[in-house]
Short mmCIF file of C-alpha atoms in Angstrom, two decimals:
data_model
loop_
_atom_site.label_atom_id
_atom_site.label_comp_id
_atom_site.label_asym_id
_atom_site.label_seq_id
_atom_site.Cartn_x
_atom_site.Cartn_y
_atom_site.Cartn_z
CA UNK A 29 -0.55 -0.22 0.36
CA UNK A 30 1.35 3.16 -0.66
CA UNK A 31 0.30 5.89 2.19
CA UNK A 32 2.13 8.65 0.98
CA UNK A 33 -0.15 11.84 -0.46
CA UNK A 34 1.14 11.81 -4.57
CA UNK A 35 2.44 15.18 -6.40
CA UNK A 36 -0.34 17.31 -7.59
CA UNK A 37 1.50 16.32 -11.03
CA UNK A 38 0.95 13.01 -11.13
CA UNK A 39 -2.16 11.20 -12.68
CA UNK A 40 -3.54 7.87 -12.91
CA UNK A 41 -4.50 6.57 -16.41
CA UNK A 42 -8.98 4.73 -16.24
CA UNK A 43 -9.98 6.58 -13.01
CA UNK A 44 -11.54 8.73 -10.56
CA UNK A 45 -9.50 11.32 -8.27
CA UNK A 46 -10.46 12.89 -5.33
CA UNK A 47 -9.34 14.89 -1.77
CA UNK A 48 -10.84 14.25 1.32
CA UNK A 49 -10.20 16.20 4.15
CA UNK A 50 -9.91 14.50 7.68
CA UNK A 51 -9.59 15.12 11.32
CA UNK A 52 -6.49 15.78 12.16
CA UNK A 53 -6.70 14.92 16.13
CA UNK A 54 -8.16 11.59 15.83
CA UNK A 55 -5.84 10.85 12.34
CA UNK A 56 -2.88 12.21 14.69
CA UNK A 57 -4.10 9.92 16.92
CA UNK A 58 -5.03 6.49 15.28
CA UNK A 59 -0.95 6.86 14.38
CA UNK A 60 0.55 7.08 17.83
CA UNK A 61 -1.95 4.47 19.30
CA UNK A 62 -3.43 7.15 21.90
CA UNK A 63 -6.47 7.26 23.38
CA UNK A 64 -8.20 10.71 21.79
CA UNK A 65 -9.05 13.16 25.42
CA UNK A 66 -11.25 12.68 26.91
CA UNK A 67 -11.66 8.35 25.62
CA UNK A 68 -10.22 4.99 27.65
CA UNK A 69 -10.94 3.34 24.29
CA UNK A 70 -7.70 3.15 21.33
CA UNK A 71 -8.34 3.67 17.06
CA UNK A 72 -7.11 1.01 14.99
CA UNK A 73 -3.89 1.63 13.39
CA UNK A 74 -3.94 4.24 10.65
CA UNK A 75 -1.61 2.00 9.12
CA UNK A 76 -4.53 -1.40 9.48
CA UNK A 77 -7.68 0.80 8.60
CA UNK A 78 -6.16 2.12 5.52
CA UNK A 79 -4.98 -0.80 4.30
CA UNK A 80 -8.78 -2.32 5.48
CA UNK A 81 -10.21 0.79 3.34
CA UNK A 82 -8.69 -0.35 0.41
CA UNK A 83 -9.79 -3.88 0.60
CA UNK A 84 -13.23 -3.20 0.77
CA UNK A 85 -13.47 -0.98 -1.31
CA UNK A 86 -11.14 -1.10 -4.34
CA UNK A 87 -10.04 1.81 -4.39
CA UNK A 88 -6.32 2.73 -3.81
CA UNK A 89 -6.01 5.63 -0.49
CA UNK A 90 -3.34 7.77 -0.30
CA UNK A 91 -2.55 9.34 3.81
CA UNK A 92 -0.33 11.47 4.35
CA UNK A 93 2.19 9.35 7.35
CA UNK A 94 4.07 11.49 7.58
CA UNK A 95 1.94 13.61 9.25
CA UNK A 96 3.61 15.68 11.56
CA UNK A 97 2.31 14.70 15.68
CA UNK A 98 1.36 17.85 17.95
CA UNK A 99 2.43 20.46 15.09
CA UNK A 100 1.75 24.32 16.01
CA UNK A 101 -1.60 24.11 12.82
CA UNK A 102 -4.22 23.35 13.22
CA UNK A 103 -4.86 22.36 9.76
CA UNK A 104 -6.49 19.36 8.97
CA UNK A 105 -5.07 16.98 6.66
CA UNK A 106 -6.25 14.96 3.50
CA UNK A 107 -6.09 11.78 2.09
CA UNK A 108 -6.47 10.77 -1.55
CA UNK A 109 -9.19 8.29 -2.72
CA UNK A 110 -8.51 7.10 -6.39
CA UNK A 111 -10.33 4.44 -8.47
CA UNK A 112 -13.69 3.84 -9.89
CA UNK A 113 -16.29 6.16 -8.98
CA UNK A 114 -18.09 3.96 -7.84
CA UNK A 115 -14.80 2.79 -6.07
CA UNK A 116 -14.20 5.87 -4.54
CA UNK A 117 -17.73 6.08 -3.07
CA UNK A 118 -17.33 3.52 -1.65
CA UNK A 119 -13.60 4.08 0.47
CA UNK A 120 -15.14 7.71 1.33
CA UNK A 121 -18.23 6.44 3.25
CA UNK A 122 -15.91 4.21 5.00
CA UNK A 123 -13.27 6.88 5.75
CA UNK A 124 -15.68 9.05 6.92
CA UNK A 125 -17.82 6.48 9.46
CA UNK A 126 -14.44 6.80 10.84
CA UNK A 127 -12.20 10.52 10.19
CA UNK A 128 -15.25 12.05 9.79
CA UNK A 129 -14.17 16.18 10.07
CA UNK A 130 -14.99 17.85 12.70
CA UNK A 131 -18.28 16.76 14.09
CA UNK A 132 -16.77 16.17 17.69
CA UNK A 133 -15.52 19.21 17.13
CA UNK A 134 -17.30 22.80 18.42
CA UNK A 135 -16.00 26.48 18.53
CA UNK A 136 -17.42 28.44 22.31
CA UNK A 137 -16.95 31.86 21.55
CA UNK A 138 -17.45 33.70 25.66
CA UNK A 139 -17.70 37.23 27.55
CA UNK A 140 -14.21 37.50 29.67
CA UNK A 141 -13.32 41.51 30.45
CA UNK A 142 -10.30 42.44 28.17
CA UNK A 143 -8.86 43.74 31.66
CA UNK A 144 -9.22 40.11 32.99
CA UNK A 145 -6.93 38.78 30.66
CA UNK A 146 -3.57 39.19 30.81
CA UNK A 147 -4.29 37.88 35.40
CA UNK A 148 -5.63 34.90 32.99
CA UNK A 149 -3.01 33.95 30.66
CA UNK A 150 -0.16 33.83 33.66
CA UNK A 151 3.16 35.20 33.02
CA UNK A 152 4.69 33.34 29.30
CA UNK A 153 1.15 32.26 28.69
CA UNK A 154 1.50 29.17 31.65
CA UNK A 155 -2.31 29.50 32.87
CA UNK A 156 -3.71 29.09 29.33
CA UNK A 157 -0.80 26.17 27.60
CA UNK A 158 -1.12 24.30 30.58
CA UNK A 159 -5.38 24.10 30.04
CA UNK A 160 -4.87 23.76 26.09
CA UNK A 161 -2.40 21.11 26.82
CA UNK A 162 -4.17 18.97 29.75
CA UNK A 163 -7.49 19.68 27.13
CA UNK A 164 -6.38 19.38 24.05
CA UNK A 165 -8.24 22.87 23.38
CA UNK A 166 -6.94 25.65 21.30
CA UNK A 167 -7.47 29.13 23.63
CA UNK A 168 -7.60 32.18 21.95
CA UNK A 169 -7.59 35.51 23.48
CA UNK A 170 -8.11 39.35 20.72
CA UNK A 171 -5.10 40.21 19.46
CA UNK A 172 -6.20 43.94 19.36
CA UNK A 173 -6.23 43.52 22.97
CA UNK A 174 -2.41 44.13 22.46
CA UNK A 175 -2.64 47.39 21.33
CA UNK A 176 -3.60 50.47 23.31
CA UNK A 177 -5.61 52.36 20.17
CA UNK A 178 -7.19 49.55 18.71
CA UNK A 179 -10.87 48.73 19.86
CA UNK A 180 -10.83 46.68 23.04
CA UNK A 181 -12.60 43.08 23.11
CA UNK A 182 -13.78 40.03 25.58
CA UNK A 183 -14.76 37.49 23.51
CA UNK A 184 -12.88 34.95 23.93
CA UNK A 185 -12.67 31.16 22.23
CA UNK A 186 -12.24 27.66 23.00
CA UNK A 187 -11.94 24.72 19.42
CA UNK A 188 -11.93 21.41 20.59
CA UNK A 189 -13.99 18.24 21.62
CA UNK A 190 -16.68 19.51 23.13
CA UNK A 191 -15.95 17.95 26.17
CA UNK A 192 -12.72 19.31 26.05
CA UNK A 193 -14.74 22.26 25.18
CA UNK A 194 -16.70 23.08 28.35
CA UNK A 195 -14.13 21.55 31.00
CA UNK A 196 -11.49 24.06 29.31
CA UNK A 197 -14.37 27.16 30.00
CA UNK A 198 -15.09 25.82 33.46
CA UNK A 199 -10.94 26.48 34.21
CA UNK A 200 -11.19 29.60 32.57
CA UNK A 201 -14.16 31.03 35.60
CA UNK A 202 -11.82 30.00 37.60
CA UNK A 203 -8.60 31.21 37.74
CA UNK A 204 -10.73 34.68 36.59
CA UNK A 205 -9.71 37.17 39.66
CA UNK A 206 -12.06 38.30 42.07
CA UNK A 207 -11.28 41.49 43.72
CA UNK A 208 -13.62 41.69 47.19
CA UNK A 209 -14.11 44.71 49.12
CA UNK A 210 -14.95 45.24 52.86
CA UNK A 211 -16.09 48.61 54.04
CA UNK A 212 -15.48 49.04 58.25
CA UNK A 213 -16.40 52.90 58.51
CA UNK A 214 -16.77 52.72 62.36
CA UNK A 215 -13.97 50.31 62.60
CA UNK A 216 -10.79 51.72 64.37
CA UNK A 217 -7.49 49.97 63.69
CA UNK A 218 -5.56 48.31 67.14
CA UNK A 219 -2.48 48.25 65.24
CA UNK A 220 -0.30 48.75 61.78
CA UNK A 221 -1.70 48.20 58.80
CA UNK A 222 1.30 45.67 57.74
CA UNK A 223 0.39 44.44 60.45
CA UNK A 224 -3.32 43.68 60.21
CA UNK A 225 -2.19 42.81 56.72
CA UNK A 226 -0.45 39.97 57.89
CA UNK A 227 -3.11 38.58 59.97
CA UNK A 228 -5.20 38.71 57.95
CA UNK A 229 -3.88 37.48 54.50
CA UNK A 230 -3.46 33.68 53.19
CA UNK A 231 -1.31 32.86 51.18
CA UNK A 232 -3.96 33.09 47.75
CA UNK A 233 -6.00 36.09 48.64
CA UNK A 234 -3.31 38.65 48.82
CA UNK A 235 -4.95 41.30 51.03
CA UNK A 236 -4.22 45.59 51.11
CA UNK A 237 -5.76 47.58 54.45
CA UNK A 238 -6.47 50.90 54.11
CA UNK A 239 -8.30 54.33 54.82
CA UNK A 240 -12.11 53.93 54.00
CA UNK A 241 -13.55 56.83 52.28
CA UNK A 242 -15.94 57.97 54.87
CA UNK A 243 -13.28 57.01 57.58
CA UNK A 244 -12.63 53.59 59.28
CA UNK A 245 -10.41 51.29 57.81
CA UNK A 246 -11.04 49.23 54.08
CA UNK A 247 -9.81 45.95 53.02
CA UNK A 248 -9.44 44.62 49.10
CA UNK A 249 -9.47 41.12 49.25
CA UNK A 250 -7.93 39.61 45.57
CA UNK A 251 -7.55 36.13 44.58
CA UNK A 252 -9.59 33.91 41.49
CA UNK A 253 -12.67 32.72 41.54
CA UNK A 254 -12.49 29.28 42.41
CA UNK A 255 -11.02 30.95 46.38
CA UNK A 256 -14.39 32.15 46.83
CA UNK A 257 -14.15 30.21 50.48
CA UNK A 258 -10.72 31.65 50.83
CA UNK A 259 -12.42 34.73 50.45
CA UNK A 260 -15.06 34.09 53.96
CA UNK A 261 -11.79 32.41 55.89
CA UNK A 262 -9.69 36.14 55.08
CA UNK A 263 -13.60 37.80 56.04
CA UNK A 264 -13.77 35.73 59.54
CA UNK A 265 -10.29 36.62 60.43
CA UNK A 266 -10.76 40.57 59.87
CA UNK A 267 -14.66 40.51 61.89
CA UNK A 268 -12.56 39.02 64.63
CA UNK A 269 -10.11 41.28 65.00
CA UNK A 270 -13.25 44.17 65.46
CA UNK A 271 -16.03 45.26 67.69
CA UNK A 272 -19.27 43.13 66.66
CA UNK A 273 -21.12 46.55 65.79
CA UNK A 274 -18.23 47.83 63.79
CA UNK A 275 -18.31 44.18 61.29
CA UNK A 276 -21.62 44.05 61.02
CA UNK A 277 -21.95 47.98 59.66
CA UNK A 278 -19.81 47.33 57.20
CA UNK A 279 -20.68 46.12 53.76
CA UNK A 280 -18.59 43.86 51.13
CA UNK A 281 -18.44 44.77 47.40
CA UNK A 282 -17.46 43.82 44.43
CA UNK A 283 -17.33 44.76 40.10
CA UNK A 284 -18.06 42.74 38.02
CA UNK A 285 -17.42 45.00 34.52
CA UNK A 286 -19.27 44.80 30.80
CA UNK A 287 -19.25 46.27 28.09
CA UNK A 288 -21.30 48.44 27.13
CA UNK A 289 -21.94 47.50 23.64
CA UNK A 290 -23.31 44.20 26.00
CA UNK A 291 -25.71 47.21 28.44
CA UNK A 292 -28.83 47.06 26.07
CA UNK A 293 -29.25 43.09 26.65
CA UNK A 294 -28.31 43.07 29.95
CA UNK A 295 -31.83 46.11 30.15
CA UNK A 296 -34.01 43.97 27.64
CA UNK A 297 -36.85 42.82 30.58
CA UNK A 298 -35.84 39.45 30.85
CA UNK A 299 -32.50 40.49 32.17
CA UNK A 300 -33.91 42.96 33.83
CA UNK A 301 -37.00 40.54 35.63
CA UNK A 302 -33.69 38.07 36.64
CA UNK A 303 -31.45 39.90 37.80
CA UNK A 304 -33.89 42.13 40.60
CA UNK A 305 -34.32 38.17 40.81
CA UNK A 306 -31.23 37.44 41.97
CA UNK A 307 -30.88 40.76 44.22
CA UNK A 308 -33.56 39.78 46.00
CA UNK A 309 -32.47 36.24 46.69
CA UNK A 310 -29.51 37.61 47.38
CA UNK A 311 -30.63 40.27 49.28
CA UNK A 312 -27.80 41.93 47.96
CA UNK A 313 -27.97 45.50 46.11
CA UNK A 314 -27.06 45.80 42.00
CA UNK A 315 -27.00 48.56 40.70
CA UNK A 316 -24.68 50.05 37.12
CA UNK A 317 -21.88 52.39 38.04
CA UNK A 318 -20.98 55.88 35.63
CA UNK A 319 -18.35 54.89 34.41
CA UNK A 320 -15.90 57.58 31.87
CA UNK A 321 -14.78 54.96 29.86
CA UNK A 322 -15.98 54.21 26.48
CA UNK A 323 -16.08 50.80 26.09
CA UNK A 324 -16.90 49.55 29.63
CA UNK A 325 -18.93 49.44 31.69
CA UNK A 326 -19.49 48.90 35.27
CA UNK A 327 -22.18 46.08 37.19
CA UNK A 328 -21.63 47.21 41.38
CA UNK A 329 -22.31 44.63 44.26
CA UNK A 330 -22.91 45.29 46.97
CA UNK A 331 -23.75 42.94 50.27
CA UNK A 332 -23.23 40.37 53.00
CA UNK A 333 -19.51 38.76 51.29
CA UNK A 334 -20.28 35.36 50.66
CA UNK A 335 -24.33 36.67 49.17
CA UNK A 336 -21.81 39.10 46.74
CA UNK A 337 -19.64 36.06 45.58
CA UNK A 338 -22.71 34.06 44.75
CA UNK A 339 -25.09 36.99 42.71
CA UNK A 340 -22.29 38.04 41.29
CA UNK A 341 -21.89 34.16 40.16
CA UNK A 342 -24.69 34.98 38.66
CA UNK A 343 -23.94 38.32 36.87
CA UNK A 344 -21.44 36.11 35.11
CA UNK A 345 -23.54 33.29 33.97
CA UNK A 346 -26.09 36.19 32.13
CA UNK A 347 -23.18 37.09 29.49
CA UNK A 348 -23.81 36.01 26.22
CA UNK A 349 -22.26 32.79 24.55
CA UNK A 350 -21.79 30.76 21.56
CA UNK A 351 -21.32 27.02 20.61
CA UNK A 352 -19.45 27.21 16.54
CA UNK A 353 -20.71 23.71 14.75
CA UNK A 354 -20.08 22.18 11.10
CA UNK A 355 -23.02 19.43 10.08
CA UNK A 356 -23.58 18.32 6.23
CA UNK A 357 -26.21 20.58 4.74
CA UNK A 358 -29.73 18.17 5.53
CA UNK A 359 -28.73 16.07 7.44
CA UNK A 360 -31.43 14.56 9.58
CA UNK A 361 -35.47 14.67 9.33
CA UNK A 362 -35.71 18.78 9.13
CA UNK A 363 -39.12 19.39 10.25
CA UNK A 364 -37.92 17.46 13.31
CA UNK A 365 -34.86 20.59 13.61
CA UNK A 366 -37.02 23.25 12.85
CA UNK A 367 -39.84 21.92 15.74
CA UNK A 368 -36.30 21.97 18.06
CA UNK A 369 -35.34 25.30 16.61
CA UNK A 370 -38.80 27.19 18.00
CA UNK A 371 -38.35 25.48 21.09
CA UNK A 372 -35.22 26.59 21.64
CA UNK A 373 -36.20 29.90 21.43
CA UNK A 374 -38.41 29.56 24.19
CA UNK A 375 -35.44 29.43 26.19
CA UNK A 376 -33.71 32.83 24.42
CA UNK A 377 -31.51 30.12 22.48
CA UNK A 378 -31.18 31.11 18.72
CA UNK A 379 -29.22 29.20 15.96
CA UNK A 380 -27.60 30.87 12.47
CA UNK A 381 -26.62 28.45 9.55
CA UNK A 382 -24.47 29.69 6.70
CA UNK A 383 -23.33 27.37 3.95
CA UNK A 384 -19.45 27.03 4.10
CA UNK A 385 -17.29 27.95 0.44
CA UNK A 386 -15.67 26.04 -0.77
CA UNK A 387 -16.02 23.18 -3.80
CA UNK A 388 -14.57 20.64 -0.82
CA UNK A 389 -16.86 22.39 1.31
CA UNK A 390 -20.87 22.03 -1.25
CA UNK A 391 -22.36 19.98 0.92
CA UNK A 392 -21.08 21.52 4.96
CA UNK A 393 -23.03 24.55 6.22
CA UNK A 394 -21.66 25.97 9.79
CA UNK A 395 -24.41 26.32 13.02
CA UNK A 396 -23.50 28.09 15.20
CA UNK A 397 -26.21 28.37 18.87
CA UNK A 398 -26.82 31.88 20.68
CA UNK A 399 -27.38 31.95 24.22
CA UNK A 400 -26.43 33.13 28.13
CA UNK A 401 -23.80 31.28 29.71
CA UNK A 402 -26.38 29.90 32.33
CA UNK A 403 -28.21 28.43 29.15
CA UNK A 404 -25.10 26.36 27.17
CA UNK A 405 -26.52 22.71 28.96
CA UNK A 406 -29.15 23.59 26.19
CA UNK A 407 -27.18 24.76 23.73
CA UNK A 408 -24.59 21.63 23.48
CA UNK A 409 -27.87 19.35 24.10
CA UNK A 410 -29.29 21.50 21.08
CA UNK A 411 -26.32 20.39 18.52
CA UNK A 412 -26.00 16.31 19.99
CA UNK A 413 -29.92 17.21 18.43
CA UNK A 414 -28.45 18.83 15.30
CA UNK A 415 -26.85 16.70 14.25
CA UNK A 416 -28.67 13.60 15.46
CA UNK A 417 -26.37 12.56 18.31
CA UNK A 418 -27.58 10.71 21.57
CA UNK A 419 -27.98 13.30 24.03
CA UNK A 420 -26.45 11.95 26.94
CA UNK A 421 -27.33 14.39 29.21
CA UNK A 422 -24.24 13.25 32.37
CA UNK A 423 -22.10 14.13 28.76
CA UNK A 424 -20.20 17.60 30.02
CA UNK A 425 -20.95 19.00 34.56
CA UNK A 426 -23.62 21.16 34.42
CA UNK A 427 -22.29 24.08 36.42
CA UNK A 428 -25.30 26.41 37.08
CA UNK A 429 -27.77 23.70 36.82
CA UNK A 430 -28.46 24.99 40.22
CA UNK A 431 -28.82 29.02 38.75
CA UNK A 432 -31.33 28.05 36.11
CA UNK A 433 -33.57 26.23 38.45
CA UNK A 434 -33.75 29.76 40.64
CA UNK A 435 -34.77 31.53 38.01
CA UNK A 436 -37.21 29.65 37.34
CA UNK A 437 -38.45 29.96 40.34
CA UNK A 438 -38.13 33.76 39.24
CA UNK A 439 -41.10 32.70 36.74
CA UNK A 440 -43.64 31.73 39.52
CA UNK A 441 -43.21 33.48 42.39
CA UNK A 442 -45.39 33.35 45.26
CA UNK A 443 -47.31 36.04 46.74
CA UNK A 444 -44.23 37.13 49.47
CA UNK A 445 -42.24 37.86 45.86
CA UNK A 446 -45.06 39.00 43.66
CA UNK A 447 -44.95 42.21 46.45
CA UNK A 448 -40.98 43.89 47.14
CA UNK A 449 -40.08 45.91 48.58
CA UNK A 450 -38.01 48.99 48.29
CA UNK A 451 -35.42 47.02 49.38
CA UNK A 452 -35.68 44.57 47.67
CA UNK A 453 -36.12 45.90 44.90
CA UNK A 454 -32.60 47.10 43.76
CA UNK A 455 -33.10 47.58 39.24
CA UNK A 456 -34.03 50.93 38.50
CA UNK A 457 -34.65 51.78 35.16
CA UNK A 458 -34.02 55.20 36.10
CA UNK A 459 -30.86 53.68 36.39
CA UNK A 460 -30.49 52.05 32.40
CA UNK A 461 -31.13 54.96 30.42
CA UNK A 462 -28.39 57.40 30.72
CA UNK A 463 -26.37 53.77 28.87
CA UNK A 464 -28.86 53.47 26.52
CA UNK A 465 -28.67 57.11 25.55
CA UNK A 466 -25.37 56.49 25.48
CA UNK A 467 -25.45 54.47 22.81
CA UNK A 468 -28.08 55.99 20.67
CA UNK A 469 -25.24 58.66 20.65
CA UNK A 470 -27.34 61.16 22.71
CA UNK A 471 -25.77 63.67 25.22
CA UNK A 472 -24.75 61.77 28.22
CA UNK A 473 -23.85 63.30 31.91
CA UNK A 474 -19.66 63.92 31.62
CA UNK A 475 -17.52 62.64 32.86
CA UNK A 476 -15.41 62.89 35.78
CA UNK A 477 -13.18 65.55 35.33
CA UNK A 478 -10.90 64.50 38.30
CA UNK A 479 -9.40 60.61 38.76
CA UNK A 480 -12.36 58.39 40.70
CA UNK A 481 -10.46 57.68 44.13
CA UNK A 482 -12.34 53.96 43.98
CA UNK A 483 -9.82 53.01 40.90
CA UNK A 484 -7.07 54.50 41.23
CA UNK A 485 -5.03 54.24 44.09
CA UNK A 486 -3.30 57.65 43.51
CA UNK A 487 -6.73 59.44 43.98
CA UNK A 488 -7.45 57.76 46.67
CA UNK A 489 -4.03 58.17 48.65
CA UNK A 490 -5.13 61.89 48.28
CA UNK A 491 -7.51 62.42 49.24
CA UNK A 492 -6.90 59.78 52.44
CA UNK A 493 -3.77 61.86 53.14
CA UNK A 494 -6.69 65.73 52.31
CA UNK A 495 -9.40 63.93 54.99
CA UNK A 496 -7.10 63.02 57.99
CA UNK A 497 -4.88 66.82 57.26
CA UNK A 498 -8.31 68.99 57.87
CA UNK A 499 -9.69 66.69 60.34
CA UNK A 500 -6.66 67.79 61.65
CA UNK A 501 -6.43 71.61 61.40
CA UNK A 502 -10.76 71.34 62.75
CA UNK A 503 -8.87 69.76 65.98
CA UNK A 504 -6.09 72.40 66.42
CA UNK A 505 -8.98 74.84 65.68
CA UNK A 506 -11.08 74.19 68.43
CA UNK A 507 -8.08 73.58 70.62
CA UNK A 508 -6.87 77.36 70.24
CA UNK A 509 -10.97 78.25 71.10
CA UNK A 510 -10.72 76.52 74.59
#
């Protein structure tokens, strides 16, 4: 058997010749004799497989036996099939059954604030390289964010087998940075800030102590989303250092940055109700904070630490996401597919199809399923239905199941929830108007000319120092008067 692809100039007499693109990862696994990621079973060896194809079909198959294993390129290779039309067709069917391209490959696009990209990627790309190596997926962060004058982009893409893509997505979310602020306006320091930081810090949670904006103390806790339990442990240490009254008067808060282009989506009636219900359920305050930045805006969440972190996960779950894959045109029952797509629309999930160009892709189309991250499991199941694959609810872990069930409950509220008080009604439509006007290119409130102390550590230090000096001057004036 000749298993090296012939040059384009080589021709065979009295026979047809076709090129068939095959899945690179599966072919590599067959050449090396290693199982595919996420599978314990071995595929047949490439030599045995193509020899069997030739025997059964009568065609001559040339395949890239010298394929570079683990190459940076993700381009799928071709095999060349020669023989009579019947032989070529039979060989194509046999090869496609084993190496059909991209049938198990998807591309997930998710929203991660661009200001978090460098921390997630890690020094020298260490974090994402580890994830790609473990999951055998390709993760792409937008190149435009490397340039200061370019438009910022939050969209991160992950490509690979479905189960591995979901694992990579969860790992990216887990290493996303989180900043939790604990403000204790009635607390008085009994030791230096350095000693306070040392007593409450944890190896995986960085703690900064500073004067509060309105007096008291302000603790800034920084870590990763996967360390929520450690955030609460550090807060417990802070609580043990101060009187109960000082701690009970305090408030914790965090922020979620959102592209202004997404604010209209967050301001839809469905999301408006969902966010209000989340605020009511977690007993937190959730509101938009005006920003002078033309690219991003900020959602502020305040309340008790555990509730704030839970509400943050809810807000992120409402970010848009999309799943793209390739399928054959007219692959399956058209009527059943239409009914399945119509049913998905009730959950806010839409399907878009686009036919691929090129002679070798004339029967292939790209299908994109769009929705929210909280509905990813529903989107994965929809993809399997469109490809006529079995729907296995245990195929990937359902991270957002609890959140979906909670939001379903909001659609059938109890009598107590139907009459929220002013304390539980956290988001007002008035607060959304400045951002809506911004998208309509109407005049908006001018940003502050001076730096925001919450955004600038230097401005915070100057403001705190000025307040301290003013306090000392008032004390001196009172002493002189006495």
